[in-house]
CSV table of N, CA and C in Angstrom, one decimal:
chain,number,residue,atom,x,y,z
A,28,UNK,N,-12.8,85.2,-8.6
A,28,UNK,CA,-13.2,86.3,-9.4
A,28,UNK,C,-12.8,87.6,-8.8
A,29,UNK,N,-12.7,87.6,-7.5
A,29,UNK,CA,-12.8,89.5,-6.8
A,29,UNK,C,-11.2,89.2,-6.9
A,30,UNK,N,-10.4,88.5,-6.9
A,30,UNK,CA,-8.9,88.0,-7.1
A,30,UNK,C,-8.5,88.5,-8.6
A,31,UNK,N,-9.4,88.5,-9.1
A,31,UNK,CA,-9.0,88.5,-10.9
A,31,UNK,C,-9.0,90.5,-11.1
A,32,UNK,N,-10.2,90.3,-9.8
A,32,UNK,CA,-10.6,92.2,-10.3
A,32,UNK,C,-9.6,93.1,-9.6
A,33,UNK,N,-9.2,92.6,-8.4
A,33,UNK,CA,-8.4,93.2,-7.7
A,33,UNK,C,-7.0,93.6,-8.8
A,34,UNK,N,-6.7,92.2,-9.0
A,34,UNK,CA,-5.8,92.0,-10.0
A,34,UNK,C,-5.7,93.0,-11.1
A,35,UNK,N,-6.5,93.1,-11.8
A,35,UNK,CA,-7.2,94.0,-12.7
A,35,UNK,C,-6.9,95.5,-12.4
A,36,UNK,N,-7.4,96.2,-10.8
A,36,UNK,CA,-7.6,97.3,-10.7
A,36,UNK,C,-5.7,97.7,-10.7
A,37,UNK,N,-5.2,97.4,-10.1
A,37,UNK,CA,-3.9,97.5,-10.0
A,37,UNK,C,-2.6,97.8,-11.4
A,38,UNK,N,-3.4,96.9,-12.1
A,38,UNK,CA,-2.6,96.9,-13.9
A,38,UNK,C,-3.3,98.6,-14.4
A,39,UNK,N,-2.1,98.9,-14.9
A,39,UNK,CA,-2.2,100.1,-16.2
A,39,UNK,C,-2.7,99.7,-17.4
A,40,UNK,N,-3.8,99.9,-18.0
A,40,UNK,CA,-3.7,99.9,-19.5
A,40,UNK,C,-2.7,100.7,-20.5
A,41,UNK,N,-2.7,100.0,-21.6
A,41,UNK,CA,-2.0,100.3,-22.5
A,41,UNK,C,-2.4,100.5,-23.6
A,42,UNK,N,-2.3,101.8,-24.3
A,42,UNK,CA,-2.6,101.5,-25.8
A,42,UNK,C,-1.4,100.6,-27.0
A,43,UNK,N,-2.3,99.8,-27.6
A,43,UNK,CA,-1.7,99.1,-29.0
A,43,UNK,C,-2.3,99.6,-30.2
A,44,UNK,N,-1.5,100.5,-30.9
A,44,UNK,CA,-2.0,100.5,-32.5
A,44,UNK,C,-1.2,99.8,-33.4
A,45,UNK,N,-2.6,99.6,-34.5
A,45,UNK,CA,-1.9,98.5,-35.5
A,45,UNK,C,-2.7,99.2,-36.7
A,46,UNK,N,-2.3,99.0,-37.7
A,46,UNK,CA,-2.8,99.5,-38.4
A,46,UNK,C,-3.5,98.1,-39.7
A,47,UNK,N,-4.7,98.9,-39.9
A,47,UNK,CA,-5.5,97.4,-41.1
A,47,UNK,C,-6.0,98.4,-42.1
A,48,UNK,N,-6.2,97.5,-43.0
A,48,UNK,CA,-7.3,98.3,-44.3
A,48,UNK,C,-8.7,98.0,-43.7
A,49,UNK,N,-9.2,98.7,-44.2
A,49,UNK,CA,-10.9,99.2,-43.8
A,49,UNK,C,-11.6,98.0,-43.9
A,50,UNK,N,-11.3,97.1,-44.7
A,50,UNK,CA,-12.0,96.0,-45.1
A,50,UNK,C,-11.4,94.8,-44.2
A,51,UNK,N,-10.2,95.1,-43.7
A,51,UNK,CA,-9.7,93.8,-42.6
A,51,UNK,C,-10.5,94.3,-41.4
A,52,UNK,N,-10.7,95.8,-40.7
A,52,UNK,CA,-10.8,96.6,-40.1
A,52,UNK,C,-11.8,95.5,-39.7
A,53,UNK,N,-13.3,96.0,-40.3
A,53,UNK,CA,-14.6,95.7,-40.5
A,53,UNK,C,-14.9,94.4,-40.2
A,54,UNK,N,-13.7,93.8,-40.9
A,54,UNK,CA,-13.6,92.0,-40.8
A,54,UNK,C,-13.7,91.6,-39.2
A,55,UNK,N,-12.7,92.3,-38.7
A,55,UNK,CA,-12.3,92.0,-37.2
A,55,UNK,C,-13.6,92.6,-36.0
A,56,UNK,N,-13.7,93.6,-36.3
A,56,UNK,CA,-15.1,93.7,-35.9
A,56,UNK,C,-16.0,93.2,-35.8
A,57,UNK,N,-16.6,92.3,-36.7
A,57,UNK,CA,-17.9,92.1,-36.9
A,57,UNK,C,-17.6,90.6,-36.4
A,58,UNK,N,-16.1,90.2,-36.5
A,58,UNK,CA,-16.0,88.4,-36.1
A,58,UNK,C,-16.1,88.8,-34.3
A,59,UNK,N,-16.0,89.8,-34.0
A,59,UNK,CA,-15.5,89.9,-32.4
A,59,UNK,C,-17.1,90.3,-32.3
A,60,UNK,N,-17.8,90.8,-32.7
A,60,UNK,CA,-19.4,91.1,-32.4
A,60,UNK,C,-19.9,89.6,-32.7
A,61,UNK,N,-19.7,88.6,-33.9
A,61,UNK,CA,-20.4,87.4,-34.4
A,61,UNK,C,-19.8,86.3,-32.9
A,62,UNK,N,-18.9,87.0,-32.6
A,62,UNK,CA,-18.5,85.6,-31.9
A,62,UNK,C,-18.8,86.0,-30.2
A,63,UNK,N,-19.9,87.1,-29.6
A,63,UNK,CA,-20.2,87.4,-28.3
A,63,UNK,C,-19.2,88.2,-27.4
A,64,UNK,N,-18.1,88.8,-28.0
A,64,UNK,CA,-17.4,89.9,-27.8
A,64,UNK,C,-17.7,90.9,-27.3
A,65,UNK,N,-17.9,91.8,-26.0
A,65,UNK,CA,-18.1,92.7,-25.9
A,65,UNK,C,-16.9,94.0,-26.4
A,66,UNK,N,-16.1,93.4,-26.5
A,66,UNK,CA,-14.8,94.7,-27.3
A,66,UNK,C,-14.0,94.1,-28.4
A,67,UNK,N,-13.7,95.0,-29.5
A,67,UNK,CA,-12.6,93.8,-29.7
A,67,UNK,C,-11.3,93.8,-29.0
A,68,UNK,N,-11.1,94.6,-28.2
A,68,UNK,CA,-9.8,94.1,-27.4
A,68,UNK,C,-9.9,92.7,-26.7
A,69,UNK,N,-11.2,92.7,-26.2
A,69,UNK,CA,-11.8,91.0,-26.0
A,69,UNK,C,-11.0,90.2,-26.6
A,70,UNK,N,-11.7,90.0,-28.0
A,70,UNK,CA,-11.8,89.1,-28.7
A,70,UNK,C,-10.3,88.9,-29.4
A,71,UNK,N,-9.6,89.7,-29.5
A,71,UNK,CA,-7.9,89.7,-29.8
A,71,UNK,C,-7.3,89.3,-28.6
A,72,UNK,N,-7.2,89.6,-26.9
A,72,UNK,CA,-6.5,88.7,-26.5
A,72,UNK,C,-6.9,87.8,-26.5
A,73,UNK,N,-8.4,87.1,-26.4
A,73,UNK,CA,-8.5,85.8,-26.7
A,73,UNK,C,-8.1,84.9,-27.4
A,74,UNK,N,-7.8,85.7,-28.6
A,74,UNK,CA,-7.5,84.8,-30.0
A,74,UNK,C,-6.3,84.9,-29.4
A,75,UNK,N,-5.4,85.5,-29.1
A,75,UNK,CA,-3.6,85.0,-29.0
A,75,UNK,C,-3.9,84.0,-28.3
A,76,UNK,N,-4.5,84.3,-26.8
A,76,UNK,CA,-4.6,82.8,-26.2
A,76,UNK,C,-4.4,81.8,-26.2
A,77,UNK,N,-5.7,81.8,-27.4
A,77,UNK,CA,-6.0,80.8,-27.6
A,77,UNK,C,-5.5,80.0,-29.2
A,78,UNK,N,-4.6,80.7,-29.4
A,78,UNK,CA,-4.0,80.3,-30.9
A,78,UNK,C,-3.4,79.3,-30.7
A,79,UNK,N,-2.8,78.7,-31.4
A,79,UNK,CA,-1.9,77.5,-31.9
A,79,UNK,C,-1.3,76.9,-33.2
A,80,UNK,N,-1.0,76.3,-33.4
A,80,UNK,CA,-0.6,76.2,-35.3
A,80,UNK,C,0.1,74.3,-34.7
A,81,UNK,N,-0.4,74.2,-35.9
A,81,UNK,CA,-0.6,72.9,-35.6
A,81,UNK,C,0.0,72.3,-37.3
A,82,UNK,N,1.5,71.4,-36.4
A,82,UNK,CA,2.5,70.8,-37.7
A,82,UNK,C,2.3,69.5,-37.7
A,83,UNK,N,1.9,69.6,-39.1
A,83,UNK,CA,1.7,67.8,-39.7
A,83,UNK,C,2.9,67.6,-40.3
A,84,UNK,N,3.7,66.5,-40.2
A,84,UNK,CA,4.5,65.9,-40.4
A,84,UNK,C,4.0,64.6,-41.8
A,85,UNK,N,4.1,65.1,-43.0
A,85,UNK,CA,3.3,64.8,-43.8
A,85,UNK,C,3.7,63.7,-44.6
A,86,UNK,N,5.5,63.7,-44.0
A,86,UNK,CA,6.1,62.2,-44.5
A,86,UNK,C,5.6,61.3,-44.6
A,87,UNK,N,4.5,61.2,-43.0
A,87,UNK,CA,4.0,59.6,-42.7
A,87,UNK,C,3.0,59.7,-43.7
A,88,UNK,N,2.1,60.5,-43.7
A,88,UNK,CA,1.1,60.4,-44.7
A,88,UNK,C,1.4,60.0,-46.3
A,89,UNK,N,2.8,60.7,-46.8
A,89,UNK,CA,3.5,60.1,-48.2
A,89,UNK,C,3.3,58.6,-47.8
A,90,UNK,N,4.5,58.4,-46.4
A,90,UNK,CA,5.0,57.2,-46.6
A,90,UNK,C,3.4,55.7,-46.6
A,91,UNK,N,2.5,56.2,-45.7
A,91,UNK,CA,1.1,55.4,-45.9
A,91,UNK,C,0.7,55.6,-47.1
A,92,UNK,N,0.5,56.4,-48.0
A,92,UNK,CA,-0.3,56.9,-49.1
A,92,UNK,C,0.4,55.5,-50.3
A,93,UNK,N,1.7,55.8,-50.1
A,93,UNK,CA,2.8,54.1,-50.8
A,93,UNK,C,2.7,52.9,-50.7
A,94,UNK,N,2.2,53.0,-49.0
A,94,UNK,CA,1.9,51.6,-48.7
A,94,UNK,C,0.8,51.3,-49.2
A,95,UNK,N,-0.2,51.9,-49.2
A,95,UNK,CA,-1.6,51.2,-49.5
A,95,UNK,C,-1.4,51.3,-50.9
A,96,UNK,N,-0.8,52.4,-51.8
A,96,UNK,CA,-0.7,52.2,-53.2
A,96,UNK,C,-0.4,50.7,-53.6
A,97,UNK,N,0.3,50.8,-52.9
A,97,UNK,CA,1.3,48.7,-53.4
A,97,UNK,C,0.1,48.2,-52.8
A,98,UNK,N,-0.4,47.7,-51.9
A,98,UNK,CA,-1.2,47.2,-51.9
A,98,UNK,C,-2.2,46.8,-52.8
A,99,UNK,N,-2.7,48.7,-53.2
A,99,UNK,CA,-3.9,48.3,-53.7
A,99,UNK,C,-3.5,48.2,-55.7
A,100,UNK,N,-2.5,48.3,-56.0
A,100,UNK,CA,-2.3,47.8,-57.0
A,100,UNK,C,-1.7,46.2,-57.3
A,101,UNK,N,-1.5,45.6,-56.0
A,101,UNK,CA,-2.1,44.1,-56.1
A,101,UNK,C,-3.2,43.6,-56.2
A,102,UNK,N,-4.0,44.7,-55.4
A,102,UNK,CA,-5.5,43.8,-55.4
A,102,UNK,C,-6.1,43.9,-56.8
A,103,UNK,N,-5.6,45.2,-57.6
A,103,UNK,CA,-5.7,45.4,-59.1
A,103,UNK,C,-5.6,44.2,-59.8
A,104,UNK,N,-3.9,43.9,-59.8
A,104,UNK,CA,-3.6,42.8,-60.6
A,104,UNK,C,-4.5,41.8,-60.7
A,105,UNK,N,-5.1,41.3,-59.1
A,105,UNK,CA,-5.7,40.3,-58.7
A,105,UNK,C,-7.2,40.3,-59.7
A,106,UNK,N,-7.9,41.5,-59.8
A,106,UNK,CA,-9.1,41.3,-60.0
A,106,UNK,C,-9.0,41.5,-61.9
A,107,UNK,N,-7.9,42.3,-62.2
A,107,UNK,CA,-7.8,42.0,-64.0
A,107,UNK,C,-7.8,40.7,-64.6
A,108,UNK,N,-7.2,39.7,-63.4
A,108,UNK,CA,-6.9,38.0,-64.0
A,108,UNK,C,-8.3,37.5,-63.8
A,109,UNK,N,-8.4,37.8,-62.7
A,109,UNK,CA,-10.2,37.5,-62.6
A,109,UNK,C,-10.9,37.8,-63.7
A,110,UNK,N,-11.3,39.2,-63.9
A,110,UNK,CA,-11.8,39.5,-65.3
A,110,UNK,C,-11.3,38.5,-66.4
A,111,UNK,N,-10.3,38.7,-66.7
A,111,UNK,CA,-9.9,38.3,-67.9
A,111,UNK,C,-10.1,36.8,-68.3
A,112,UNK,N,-9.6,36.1,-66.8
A,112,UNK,CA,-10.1,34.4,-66.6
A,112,UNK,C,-11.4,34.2,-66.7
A,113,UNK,N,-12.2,35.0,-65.9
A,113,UNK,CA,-13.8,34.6,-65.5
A,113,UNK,C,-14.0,34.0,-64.1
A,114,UNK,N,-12.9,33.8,-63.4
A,114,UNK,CA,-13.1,32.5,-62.3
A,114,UNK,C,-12.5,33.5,-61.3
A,115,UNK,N,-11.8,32.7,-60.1
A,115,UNK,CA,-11.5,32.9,-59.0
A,115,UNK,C,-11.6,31.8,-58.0
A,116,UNK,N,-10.6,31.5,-57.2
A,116,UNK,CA,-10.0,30.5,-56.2
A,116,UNK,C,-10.1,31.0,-55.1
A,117,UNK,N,-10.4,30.2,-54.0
A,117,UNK,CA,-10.6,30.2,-52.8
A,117,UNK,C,-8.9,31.3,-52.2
A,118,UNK,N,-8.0,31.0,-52.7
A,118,UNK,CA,-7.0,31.5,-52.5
A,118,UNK,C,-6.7,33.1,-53.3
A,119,UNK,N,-7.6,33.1,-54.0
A,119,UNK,CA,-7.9,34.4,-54.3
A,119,UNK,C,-8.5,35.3,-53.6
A,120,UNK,N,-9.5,34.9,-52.7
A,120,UNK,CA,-10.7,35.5,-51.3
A,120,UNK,C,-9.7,35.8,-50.3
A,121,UNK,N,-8.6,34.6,-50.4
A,121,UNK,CA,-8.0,35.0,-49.0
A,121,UNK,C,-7.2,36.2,-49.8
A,122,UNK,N,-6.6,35.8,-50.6
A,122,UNK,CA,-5.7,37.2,-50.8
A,122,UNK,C,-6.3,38.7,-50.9
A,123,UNK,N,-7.5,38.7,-51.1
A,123,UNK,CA,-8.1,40.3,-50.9
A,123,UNK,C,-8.7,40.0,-49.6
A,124,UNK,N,-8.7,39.1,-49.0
A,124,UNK,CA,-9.1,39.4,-47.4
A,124,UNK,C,-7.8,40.3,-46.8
A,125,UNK,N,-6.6,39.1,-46.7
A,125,UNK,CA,-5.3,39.5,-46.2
A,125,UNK,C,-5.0,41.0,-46.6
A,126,UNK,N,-5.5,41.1,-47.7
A,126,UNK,CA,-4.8,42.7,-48.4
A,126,UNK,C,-5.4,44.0,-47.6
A,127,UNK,N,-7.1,43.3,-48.2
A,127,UNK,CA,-7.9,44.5,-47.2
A,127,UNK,C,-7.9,44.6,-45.4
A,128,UNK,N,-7.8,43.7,-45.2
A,128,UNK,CA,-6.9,43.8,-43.3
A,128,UNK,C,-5.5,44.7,-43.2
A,129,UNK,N,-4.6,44.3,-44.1
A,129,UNK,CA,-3.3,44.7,-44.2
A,129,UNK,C,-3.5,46.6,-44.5
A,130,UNK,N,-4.9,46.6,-45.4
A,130,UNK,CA,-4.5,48.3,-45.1
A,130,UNK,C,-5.5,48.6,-44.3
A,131,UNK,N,-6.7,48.1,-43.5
A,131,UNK,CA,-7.4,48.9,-42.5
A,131,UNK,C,-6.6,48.8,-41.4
A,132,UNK,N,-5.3,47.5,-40.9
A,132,UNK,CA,-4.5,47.5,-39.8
A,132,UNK,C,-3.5,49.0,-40.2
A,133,UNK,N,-3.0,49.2,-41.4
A,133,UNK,CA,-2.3,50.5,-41.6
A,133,UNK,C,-2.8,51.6,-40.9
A,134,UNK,N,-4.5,51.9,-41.6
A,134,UNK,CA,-5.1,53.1,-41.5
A,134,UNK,C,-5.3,53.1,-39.6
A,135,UNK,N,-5.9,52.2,-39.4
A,135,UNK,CA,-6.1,52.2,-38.0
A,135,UNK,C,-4.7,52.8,-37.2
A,136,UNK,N,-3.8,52.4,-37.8
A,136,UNK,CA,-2.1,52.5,-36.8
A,136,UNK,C,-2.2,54.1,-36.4
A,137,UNK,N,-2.3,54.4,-38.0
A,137,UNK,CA,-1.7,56.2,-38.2
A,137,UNK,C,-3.1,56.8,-37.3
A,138,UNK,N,-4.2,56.2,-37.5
A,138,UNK,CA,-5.5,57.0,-36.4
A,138,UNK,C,-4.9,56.7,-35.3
A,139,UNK,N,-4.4,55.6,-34.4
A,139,UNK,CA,-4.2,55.5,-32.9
A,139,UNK,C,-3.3,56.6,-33.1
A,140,UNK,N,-2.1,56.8,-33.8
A,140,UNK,CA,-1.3,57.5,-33.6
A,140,UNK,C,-1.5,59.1,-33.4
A,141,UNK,N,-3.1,59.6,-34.1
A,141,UNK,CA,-3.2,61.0,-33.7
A,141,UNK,C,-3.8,60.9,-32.5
């Protein structure tokens, strides 16, 4: 800490003007007071700091969103014949077992993956 202040005493300040409307003004104020700010010069280097922007790559999400569509428009087919028959076969259970694995092993993949 006396490392940070020394540090400190040595630097020049500088003024930054920027200009805002009265109502962004007010906005930034009152988030730099809501959020334990003693200045908002505080609370604005902090925020650069601590910014980031964060890119989703949203193909995968198409490309899963497809997969499970097919999926789950088999399990569709599956359950209209049902209906329509009245019955269902042991090899029927397995096929909405297999299906419903086949997309919680999907969903699980893309979670490990974030």
């Amino acid at each position: 800490m006396k490392g940070e202040i020394k540090l400190r005493e040595n630097r020049k300040k500088e003024r930054l003007e920027i200009q805002l409307f009265k109502d962004d003004k007010e906005f930034v104020k009152n988030k730099a007071t809501e959020l334990g700010y003693k200045t908002v010069s505080a609370f604005l280097i902090d925020s650069a700091k601590t910014h980031f922007k964060l890119e989703v790559d949203m193909k995968v999400y198409r490309d899963l969103t497809k997969e499970i569509n097919y999926i789950g428009k088999n399990i569709n087919s599956l359950i209209r014949r049902i209906h329509t028959d009245g019955i269902y076969t042991d090899q029927d259970m397995d096929f909405l077992k297999v299906n419903q694995k086949k997309i919680i092993k999907i969903i699980q993949k893309e979670y490990d993956r974030l």
